[in-house]
Coordinates of C-alpha atoms and ligand atoms in Angstrom, one line a residue:
X1 CA 0.0 0.0 0.0
X2 CA 2.7 2.4 1.0
X3 CA 4.7 2.2 -2.2
X4 CA 2.1 3.3 -4.8
X5 CA 1.0 6.1 -2.5
X6 CA 4.6 7.4 -2.3
X7 CA 4.9 7.2 -6.1
X8 CA 1.6 8.9 -6.5
X9 CA 2.7 11.7 -4.3
X10 CA 6.0 12.1 -6.1
X11 CA 4.2 12.2 -9.5
X12 CA 1.8 14.8 -8.2
X13 CA 4.6 17.1 -7.0
X14 CA 6.4 16.7 -10.3
X15 CA 3.3 17.6 -12.1
X16 CA 2.5 20.7 -10.1
X17 CA 6.0 22.0 -10.3
X18 CA 6.3 21.0 -13.9
X19 CA 3.5 23.3 -14.7
X20 CA 5.0 26.3 -13.0
X21 CA 8.4 25.5 -14.5
X22 CA 7.5 25.3 -18.1
X23 CA 3.8 24.9 -18.7
X24 CA 1.4 27.8 -18.4
X25 CA 4.0 30.3 -17.3
X26 CA 6.5 30.7 -20.0
X27 CA 10.1 30.9 -18.7
X28 CA 9.1 30.3 -15.1
X29 CA 11.5 28.8 -12.7
X30 CA 10.8 27.2 -9.3
X31 CA 10.4 30.1 -6.9
X32 CA 12.4 29.7 -3.7
X33 CA 11.3 31.0 -0.3
X34 CA 14.4 33.0 0.2
X35 CA 13.6 35.0 -2.9
X36 CA 10.1 36.0 -1.7
X37 CA 10.9 39.7 -1.7
X38 CA 9.0 42.3 -3.7
X39 CA 11.5 43.1 -6.4
X40 CA 10.0 46.4 -7.2
X41 CA 10.7 47.5 -3.7
X42 CA 14.3 46.3 -4.0
X43 CA 15.0 47.9 -7.3
X44 CA 12.6 50.7 -7.5
X45 CA 14.1 52.9 -4.8
X46 CA 10.9 53.1 -2.8
X47 CA 11.0 53.8 1.0
X48 CA 10.5 50.1 1.6
X49 CA 13.9 49.2 0.2
X50 CA 15.9 49.3 3.4
X51 CA 13.3 47.3 5.3
X52 CA 13.1 44.6 2.6
X53 CA 16.9 44.3 2.4
X54 CA 17.0 44.1 6.2
X55 CA 14.4 41.5 6.2
X56 CA 16.3 39.5 3.6
X57 CA 19.5 39.7 5.5
X58 CA 18.0 38.7 8.8
X59 CA 15.8 35.9 7.7
X60 CA 18.0 34.3 5.2
X61 CA 21.5 35.5 5.7
X62 CA 24.4 33.6 4.1
X63 CA 23.0 33.1 0.6
X64 CA 25.6 30.5 -0.5
X65 CA 28.5 32.9 -0.4
X66 CA 27.0 35.6 -2.6
X67 CA 26.8 39.1 -1.4
X68 CA 23.2 40.4 -1.3
X69 CA 24.0 42.8 -4.0
X70 CA 25.0 40.0 -6.4
X71 CA 22.1 37.9 -5.3
X72 CA 19.6 40.7 -5.9
X73 CA 21.2 41.7 -9.2
X74 CA 20.9 38.2 -10.6
X75 CA 17.1 37.9 -9.9
X76 CA 15.8 39.7 -12.9
X77 CA 17.8 37.7 -15.3
X78 CA 17.5 34.3 -13.7
X79 CA 14.1 34.2 -12.2
X80 CA 11.4 35.4 -14.5
X81 CA 8.8 33.6 -12.4
X82 CA 5.2 34.6 -12.0
X83 CA 5.8 37.1 -9.3
X84 CA 7.5 39.4 -11.8
X85 CA 6.4 40.8 -15.1
X86 CA 2.8 41.5 -15.9
X87 CA 0.1 41.3 -13.2
X88 CA -3.1 39.4 -13.6
X89 CA -5.9 41.3 -15.3
X90 CA -8.0 42.3 -12.2
X91 CA -10.6 44.1 -14.4
X92 CA -11.2 41.0 -16.5
X93 CA -11.4 38.9 -13.3
X94 CA -13.9 41.4 -11.9
X95 CA -12.3 41.6 -8.5
X96 CA -9.0 42.7 -7.1
X97 CA -7.6 40.9 -4.0
X98 CA -6.5 44.2 -2.5
X99 CA -10.1 45.4 -2.6
X100 CA -11.5 42.1 -1.5
X101 CA -9.6 42.5 1.8
X102 CA -11.8 45.3 3.1
X103 CA -14.9 44.7 1.1
X104 CA -17.6 43.6 3.6
X105 CA -21.0 43.1 2.1
X106 CA -23.6 44.3 4.6
X107 CA -26.6 43.7 2.2
X108 CA -29.7 45.7 2.5
X109 CA -31.6 46.2 5.8
X110 CA -35.2 46.9 6.7
X111 CA -37.2 46.4 10.0
X112 CA -39.6 43.6 10.6
X113 CA -42.9 44.4 12.4
X114 CA -41.2 43.2 15.6
X115 CA -38.5 45.8 15.2
X116 CA -35.9 43.3 14.4
X117 CA -33.5 44.0 11.6
X118 CA -34.0 42.0 8.4
X119 CA -30.8 41.8 6.3
X120 CA -31.0 40.7 2.7
X121 CA -28.6 39.8 0.0
X122 CA -28.9 38.5 -3.6
X123 CA -26.3 36.0 -4.6
X124 CA -25.9 34.7 -8.2
X125 CA -23.8 31.7 -9.1
X126 CA -22.1 31.8 -12.4
X127 CA -19.4 30.1 -14.4
X128 CA -16.4 32.4 -15.1
X129 CA -12.8 32.1 -16.2
X130 CA -10.5 33.8 -13.8
X131 CA -6.7 34.4 -13.9
X132 CA -5.2 33.0 -10.7
X133 CA -1.6 33.9 -11.6
X134 CA -0.3 35.9 -14.6
X135 CA -1.2 33.8 -17.7
X136 CA -2.8 31.0 -15.6
X137 CA -6.5 30.9 -16.4
X138 CA -8.9 28.8 -14.4
X139 CA -12.5 27.9 -15.3
X140 CA -14.0 28.9 -11.9
X141 CA -17.6 28.7 -10.5
X142 CA -18.3 31.9 -8.6
X143 CA -20.8 33.6 -6.2
X144 CA -21.4 37.1 -7.5
X145 CA -18.5 36.8 -10.0
X146 CA -15.8 36.6 -7.3
X147 CA -13.6 34.0 -5.7
X148 CA -13.9 34.0 -2.8
X149 CA -17.6 35.1 -2.9
X150 CA -18.7 38.3 -1.1
X151 CA -17.9 38.5 2.6
X152 CA -21.4 38.6 4.1
X153 CA -21.4 40.6 7.2
X154 CA -24.3 40.9 9.8
X155 CA -24.9 41.2 13.5
X156 CA -26.0 38.6 16.0
X157 CA -29.8 38.3 16.4
X158 CA -30.7 39.7 13.0
X159 CA -33.0 37.9 10.6
X160 CA -31.1 37.0 7.4
X161 CA -32.6 36.4 4.0
X162 CA -30.4 35.3 1.1
X163 CA -31.9 35.1 -2.4
X164 CA -29.8 32.6 -4.3
X165 CA -30.1 32.5 -8.1
X166 CA -28.3 29.7 -9.9
X167 CA -27.0 31.2 -13.1
X168 CA -24.4 28.5 -13.6
X169 CA -24.7 25.5 -16.0
X170 CA -24.5 23.2 -13.0
X171 CA -26.7 22.6 -9.9
X172 CA -25.4 24.3 -6.8
X173 CA -26.5 25.3 -3.3
X174 CA -25.5 27.7 -0.6
X175 CA -24.7 25.8 2.6
X176 CA -24.1 28.2 5.5
X177 CA -22.2 27.3 8.7
X178 CA -24.3 28.5 11.6
X179 CA -27.5 27.5 13.5
X180 CA -30.5 27.1 11.3
X181 CA -33.3 24.6 10.2
X182 CA -32.4 21.6 8.1
X183 CA -34.4 23.1 5.2
X184 CA -32.1 26.1 5.1
X185 CA -29.0 24.0 5.1
X186 CA -28.3 23.9 1.4
X187 CA -28.0 20.1 1.5
X188 CA -29.1 18.2 -1.7
X189 CA -31.9 15.8 -0.8
X190 CA -33.2 17.7 2.2
X191 CA -36.4 19.6 1.6
X192 CA -36.4 19.0 -2.1
X193 CA -40.3 18.9 -2.2
X194 CA -40.3 22.4 -0.7
X195 CA -37.8 23.8 -3.2
X196 CA -34.9 23.5 -0.8
X197 CA -31.9 21.2 -1.4
X198 CA -30.4 21.2 -4.9
X199 CA -30.9 24.4 -6.8
X200 CA -30.9 23.6 -10.5
X201 CA -29.6 26.0 -13.2
X202 CA -32.0 28.8 -13.7
X203 CA -33.7 28.2 -10.3
X204 CA -33.9 30.4 -7.3
X205 CA -34.1 29.6 -3.6
X206 CA -34.4 31.9 -0.6
X207 CA -32.5 30.9 2.5
X208 CA -33.7 32.5 5.7
X209 CA -32.5 32.1 9.2
X210 CA -31.3 34.0 12.3
X211 CA -27.7 35.3 12.6
X212 CA -26.2 33.0 15.3
X213 CA -23.7 32.4 16.8
X214 CA -21.4 35.4 16.4
X215 CA -18.1 34.6 14.9
X216 CA -16.4 34.1 11.6
X217 CA -18.2 31.4 9.5
X218 CA -18.5 30.2 6.0
X219 CA -20.8 29.5 3.2
X220 CA -20.1 27.2 0.3
X221 CA -21.8 25.0 -2.2
X222 CA -22.6 21.5 -0.9
X223 CA -23.3 19.6 -4.2
X224 CA -21.4 16.5 -4.8
X225 CA -18.7 15.8 -5.8
X226 CA -18.1 18.3 -3.0
X227 CA -14.4 18.6 -3.5
X228 CA -14.9 19.7 -7.1
X229 CA -17.6 22.3 -6.2
X230 CA -15.4 23.8 -3.5
X231 CA -12.2 23.7 -5.5
X232 CA -14.0 25.5 -8.3
X233 CA -14.4 28.6 -6.1
X234 CA -17.9 28.4 -4.6
X235 CA -17.2 29.7 -1.0
X236 CA -17.1 32.8 1.0
X237 CA -16.8 34.2 4.5
X238 CA -19.9 34.8 6.6
X239 CA -19.1 37.1 9.5
X240 CA -21.6 37.6 12.4
X241 CA -20.6 40.5 14.7
X242 CA -21.4 40.1 18.4
X243 CA -24.4 42.2 19.5
X244 CA -22.1 44.5 21.4
X245 CA -19.7 44.8 18.5
X246 CA -15.9 44.5 18.6
X247 CA -13.3 47.2 19.2
X248 CA -12.7 49.5 16.2
X249 CA -10.0 48.0 13.9
X250 CA -8.6 47.8 10.4
X251 CA -10.4 44.7 9.3
X252 CA -9.2 42.2 6.6
X253 CA -11.0 39.3 5.1
X254 CA -8.5 36.6 4.1
X255 CA -9.4 33.2 2.6
X256 CA -6.6 30.7 2.1
X257 CA -7.3 28.9 -1.2
X258 CA -5.7 27.0 -4.1
X259 CA -6.3 26.0 -7.6
X260 CA -5.9 22.7 -9.4
X261 CA -5.2 24.1 -12.8
X262 CA -4.3 20.9 -14.6
X263 CA -7.1 18.7 -13.0
X264 CA -4.8 16.2 -11.4
X265 CA -6.4 16.6 -7.9
X266 CA -3.4 18.5 -6.6
X267 CA -3.1 22.3 -6.6
X268 CA -0.7 24.3 -8.7
X269 CA -1.4 27.8 -7.4
X270 CA -1.8 28.7 -3.7
X271 CA -3.0 32.1 -2.5
X272 CA -4.9 34.2 0.0
X273 CA -8.0 35.6 -1.9
X274 CA -7.2 33.7 -5.1
X275 CA -4.3 35.4 -6.9
X276 CA -0.9 33.8 -6.2
X277 CA 1.7 36.2 -4.8
X278 CA -0.8 39.1 -5.0
X279 CA 0.1 40.6 -1.6
X280 CA 3.8 40.3 -2.4
X281 CA 3.3 42.4 -5.5
X282 CA 0.9 44.7 -3.7
X283 CA 1.8 44.6 0.0
X284 CA -1.2 45.2 2.3
X285 CA -1.0 48.8 3.7
X286 CA -1.3 49.1 7.5
X287 CA -0.8 51.8 10.0
X288 CA 1.6 51.5 12.9
X289 CA 0.0 50.9 16.3
X290 CA -3.5 50.4 14.8
X291 CA -5.4 47.3 15.8
X292 CA -5.6 44.9 12.8
X293 CA -8.3 42.2 12.8
X294 CA -8.0 39.4 10.3
X295 CA -11.0 37.1 9.5
X296 CA -9.1 34.1 8.3
X297 CA -10.5 30.9 6.8
X298 CA -9.1 27.9 5.0
X299 CA -11.0 26.7 1.9
X300 CA -8.1 24.9 0.3
X301 CA -9.2 21.6 -1.3
X302 CA -7.0 18.6 -1.9
X303 CA -4.5 19.4 0.9
X304 CA -5.4 18.4 4.5
X305 CA -4.0 21.5 6.2
X306 CA -3.0 25.1 5.6
X307 CA -1.5 27.7 7.9
X308 CA -0.8 31.4 8.4
X309 CA 2.5 32.5 9.8
X310 CA 3.4 36.1 10.5
X311 CA 6.9 37.5 10.6
X312 CA 8.2 40.0 13.2
X313 CA 5.1 40.0 15.3
X314 CA 2.6 37.9 17.4
X315 CA -1.2 38.0 17.4
X316 CA -4.2 37.0 19.5
X317 CA -6.0 34.0 18.1
X318 CA -9.8 33.6 18.5
X319 CA -10.7 30.3 16.9
X320 CA -14.0 30.5 15.0
X321 CA -14.4 34.0 16.5
X322 CA -17.0 32.7 18.9
X323 CA -15.4 33.9 22.1
X324 CA -14.2 37.4 22.9
X325 CA -11.3 35.9 24.8
X326 CA -8.3 34.7 22.7
X327 CA -7.1 31.2 23.3
X328 CA -3.5 31.9 22.4
X329 CA -0.8 34.5 21.6
X330 CA 1.1 33.1 18.7
X331 CA 2.7 33.8 15.3
X332 CA 1.2 30.8 13.5
X333 CA -2.3 29.3 13.1
X334 CA -3.0 26.0 11.3
X335 CA -6.4 25.3 9.9
X336 CA -8.0 22.2 8.2
X337 CA -10.6 22.9 5.5
X338 CA -13.5 25.1 6.9
X339 CA -11.6 26.0 10.1
X340 CA -11.4 29.7 10.6
X341 CA -10.7 32.3 13.2
X342 CA -9.9 35.9 14.1
X343 CA -6.4 37.1 14.4
X344 CA -5.7 40.5 16.2
X345 CA -2.4 42.3 16.2
X346 CA -0.7 45.7 16.2
X347 CA 2.5 46.5 14.5
X348 CA 4.7 48.7 16.8
X349 CA 7.3 49.4 14.1
X350 CA 7.1 50.4 10.4
X351 CA 8.4 48.2 7.7
X352 CA 7.6 45.2 5.5
X353 CA 6.4 42.1 7.4
X354 CA 6.0 38.9 5.6
X355 CA 3.1 36.5 6.1
X356 CA 3.0 33.0 4.5
X357 CA 1.9 29.5 4.7
X358 CA 4.3 27.5 6.9
X359 CA 3.7 24.6 4.7
X360 CA 6.6 26.1 2.8
X361 CA 5.7 24.4 -0.5
X362 CA 2.5 26.4 -0.6
X363 CA 4.5 29.6 0.0
X364 CA 6.7 28.8 -3.0
X365 CA 3.6 28.3 -5.1
X366 CA 2.0 31.6 -4.4
X367 CA 0.8 31.7 -0.7
X368 CA 3.1 34.5 0.5
X369 CA 2.7 38.2 1.0
X370 CA 3.7 41.3 2.9
X371 CA 2.1 43.8 5.3
X372 CA 3.6 47.2 4.8
X373 CA 3.4 49.2 8.0
X374 CA 3.8 53.0 7.7
Ligands
CU401 CU1 -21.8 23.6 -6.6

């Protein structure tokens, strides 16, 4: 049993790396973790240069006997990988991962006769080709044209109504994590006679339930084969604020995901919010001393675990966001698929701070970025 498994794993790795090395990305070479530095910053004379160089020196000093100058100078010529050159076409994708970070969809609210807030959204599933790394196109399935879908945000105790329109060529559902009736669970086979369960192409279904419990949750399609429906991009964050709210903060929605671009049931591109190395090309801008709150979830398919590691700082971790007390003060959090949590931190000093998967292979394949604190 063991031997074929090992062979299978080796073949998979060869295949995913083969794609990056010579397939869809012309002239690409295997990116190495020690090179995960925004080259524009290093060469462009921006204010971040010193910080980036300092980071490089501290984290990866040595460099095989090369001076840093030589090593940086050789990058342009030797490593035309997908972190350099043209960016993905965000306009064609219809979403930009930088905007996705702070784009919370509060829907539309009205008052019920009882005085309670009724919050409503309209979500359309559609098939759409997206670019997950420069030149790497992926035939995704989307909620409202994005991967991840919109970050739905509400408050504990509200009544929620989600009108789901399936504009895709395939049957889908919206399965919410949270407390609700079985008919509202988006599970094929449950409540079919009442229009619930599978939502066929062209059909509409209205999910309605109360916002509980507070925390950071998910929604995703639950049609089988489930792995394929999730891998294609049908998922999003579902944030329920506690009734009393949380402390004011710069809030970021981050979904760890990945794409199997050659259909071998292994991923070739890893990312936060879909586009590999996006936050390395475009570091996330933060302000020194300000509270930062990250809503983090793992929707990676085909790999059992993913992680978020932060350089130069520690954060409070609130798993699932369902308690106002953190359970740990750490610099890494690991999540299996559908696990999620809230991370809170402040950066006392300016500079470029890396964050990446500490499954380092994922980092090399796109899951790495920077916070730029000013
Ligand atoms: Cu689906």
